[in-house]
mmCIF file of C-alpha atoms in Angstrom:
data_model
loop_
_atom_site.group_PDB
_atom_site.id
_atom_site.type_symbol
_atom_site.label_atom_id
_atom_site.label_comp_id
_atom_site.label_asym_id
_atom_site.label_seq_id
_atom_site.Cartn_x
_atom_site.Cartn_y
_atom_site.Cartn_z
ATOM 1 C CA MET F 1 39.669 7.142 39.860
ATOM 2 C CA GLY F 2 37.619 4.301 38.463
ATOM 3 C CA ASN F 3 35.091 4.033 35.727
ATOM 4 C CA VAL F 4 31.785 5.803 36.221
ATOM 5 C CA VAL F 5 28.656 3.750 35.550
ATOM 6 C CA TYR F 6 25.358 5.493 35.036
ATOM 7 C CA ILE F 7 22.136 3.586 35.648
ATOM 8 C CA TYR F 8 18.873 4.937 34.322
ATOM 9 C CA ASP F 9 15.432 3.726 35.357
ATOM 10 C CA ILE F 10 13.120 4.640 32.498
ATOM 11 C CA GLY F 11 10.081 3.781 34.615
ATOM 12 C CA CYS F 12 11.004 6.102 37.487
ATOM 13 C CA GLY F 13 8.406 8.805 37.928
ATOM 14 C CA ASP F 14 6.697 7.975 34.630
ATOM 15 C CA GLY F 15 3.999 5.729 36.008
ATOM 16 C CA PRO F 16 3.652 1.964 35.700
ATOM 17 C CA VAL F 17 5.439 0.007 32.998
ATOM 18 C CA GLN F 18 3.694 -3.107 31.663
ATOM 19 C CA ASN F 19 5.211 -5.539 29.178
ATOM 20 C CA GLY F 20 8.105 -3.164 28.544
ATOM 21 C CA ARG F 21 5.908 -0.171 27.655
ATOM 22 C CA ARG F 22 3.852 2.449 29.412
ATOM 23 C CA PRO F 23 0.154 1.674 29.011
ATOM 24 C CA ASP F 24 -0.765 5.333 28.478
ATOM 25 C CA MET F 25 1.669 5.803 25.583
ATOM 26 C CA PRO F 26 -0.078 5.507 22.208
ATOM 27 C CA ASP F 27 1.000 3.222 19.381
ATOM 28 C CA THR F 28 0.953 4.641 15.857
ATOM 29 C CA ILE F 29 0.273 2.361 12.908
ATOM 30 C CA GLY F 30 0.260 4.378 9.710
ATOM 31 C CA ASN F 31 -2.156 7.239 10.400
ATOM 32 C CA ILE F 32 -4.025 5.385 13.177
ATOM 33 C CA ILE F 33 -3.214 6.083 16.839
ATOM 34 C CA VAL F 34 -4.201 3.448 19.425
ATOM 35 C CA THR F 35 -3.990 4.137 23.159
ATOM 36 C CA ASP F 36 -4.299 1.394 25.782
ATOM 37 C CA LEU F 37 -6.630 2.389 28.635
ATOM 38 C CA GLY F 38 -6.172 -0.883 30.529
ATOM 39 C CA VAL F 39 -9.399 -2.299 31.930
ATOM 40 C CA ASP F 40 -11.287 0.712 30.526
ATOM 41 C CA GLY F 41 -10.560 -0.384 26.936
ATOM 42 C CA ALA F 42 -8.786 1.600 24.246
ATOM 43 C CA GLN F 43 -8.959 4.878 22.358
ATOM 44 C CA VAL F 44 -8.475 5.066 18.610
ATOM 45 C CA ARG F 45 -7.804 8.176 16.519
ATOM 46 C CA PHE F 46 -7.560 8.410 12.761
ATOM 47 C CA PRO F 47 -8.163 11.049 10.068
ATOM 48 C CA LYS F 48 -11.712 11.607 8.892
ATOM 49 C CA ASP F 49 -12.215 9.092 6.082
ATOM 50 C CA ALA F 50 -15.531 7.480 5.135
ATOM 51 C CA ALA F 51 -14.072 4.070 4.222
ATOM 52 C CA LEU F 52 -11.869 3.912 7.337
ATOM 53 C CA ASN F 53 -14.781 4.988 9.522
ATOM 54 C CA ALA F 54 -17.068 2.334 7.995
ATOM 55 C CA SER F 55 -14.442 -0.370 8.520
ATOM 56 C CA PHE F 56 -13.949 0.749 12.129
ATOM 57 C CA ARG F 57 -17.682 0.869 12.900
ATOM 58 C CA GLU F 58 -18.182 -2.587 11.377
ATOM 59 C CA ARG F 59 -15.390 -4.098 13.512
ATOM 60 C CA PHE F 60 -16.290 -2.191 16.706
ATOM 61 C CA PRO F 61 -20.073 -1.707 16.890
ATOM 62 C CA LYS F 62 -19.911 -0.882 20.630
ATOM 63 C CA ALA F 63 -17.363 1.916 20.122
ATOM 64 C CA ARG F 64 -18.530 5.400 21.031
ATOM 65 C CA TRP F 65 -17.206 8.783 19.990
ATOM 66 C CA ALA F 66 -15.556 10.640 22.889
ATOM 67 C CA PRO F 67 -15.687 14.340 21.907
ATOM 68 C CA VAL F 68 -13.458 15.537 24.754
ATOM 69 C CA ALA F 69 -10.703 13.067 23.806
ATOM 70 C CA VAL F 70 -11.435 13.536 20.078
ATOM 71 C CA ALA F 71 -11.189 9.765 19.708
ATOM 72 C CA TRP F 72 -13.225 6.600 19.484
ATOM 73 C CA ALA F 73 -13.564 4.756 22.803
ATOM 74 C CA ILE F 74 -13.692 0.960 22.637
ATOM 75 C CA PRO F 75 -14.773 -0.844 25.824
ATOM 76 C CA GLY F 76 -13.366 -4.146 27.050
ATOM 77 C CA LYS F 77 -10.183 -5.751 28.322
ATOM 78 C CA LEU F 78 -9.167 -6.943 24.849
ATOM 79 C CA ALA F 79 -9.999 -3.662 23.101
ATOM 80 C CA TYR F 80 -6.377 -2.554 22.768
ATOM 81 C CA LYS F 81 -5.220 -5.802 21.136
ATOM 82 C CA ARG F 82 -8.259 -5.863 18.843
ATOM 83 C CA ALA F 83 -7.712 -2.223 17.848
ATOM 84 C CA LEU F 84 -4.050 -2.867 17.046
ATOM 85 C CA GLN F 85 -5.011 -5.864 14.940
ATOM 86 C CA TRP F 86 -7.572 -3.775 13.024
ATOM 87 C CA ALA F 87 -5.031 -0.966 12.498
ATOM 88 C CA HIS F 88 -2.543 -3.409 10.993
ATOM 89 C CA GLU F 89 -5.217 -4.877 8.673
ATOM 90 C CA VAL F 90 -6.461 -1.606 7.140
#
């Protein structure tokens, strides 16, 4: 008997993997959750806080509240990167 080698494909059955991560898996920075929606933009969730909300609305004036997702929806191809940058700054 020889050695047994197990090979796991973490992308198998879990959908597409881009840049080493699944695009639908959220990133958490502190208490801010950012989800990449690809060409549809990004979703951002954070606790109800007047200062945080004002900072978010100032940075993302085109963002709209998505009540079903209970998150802010930011349009645009660069929305995810911009949202991550904002989350790291606040």
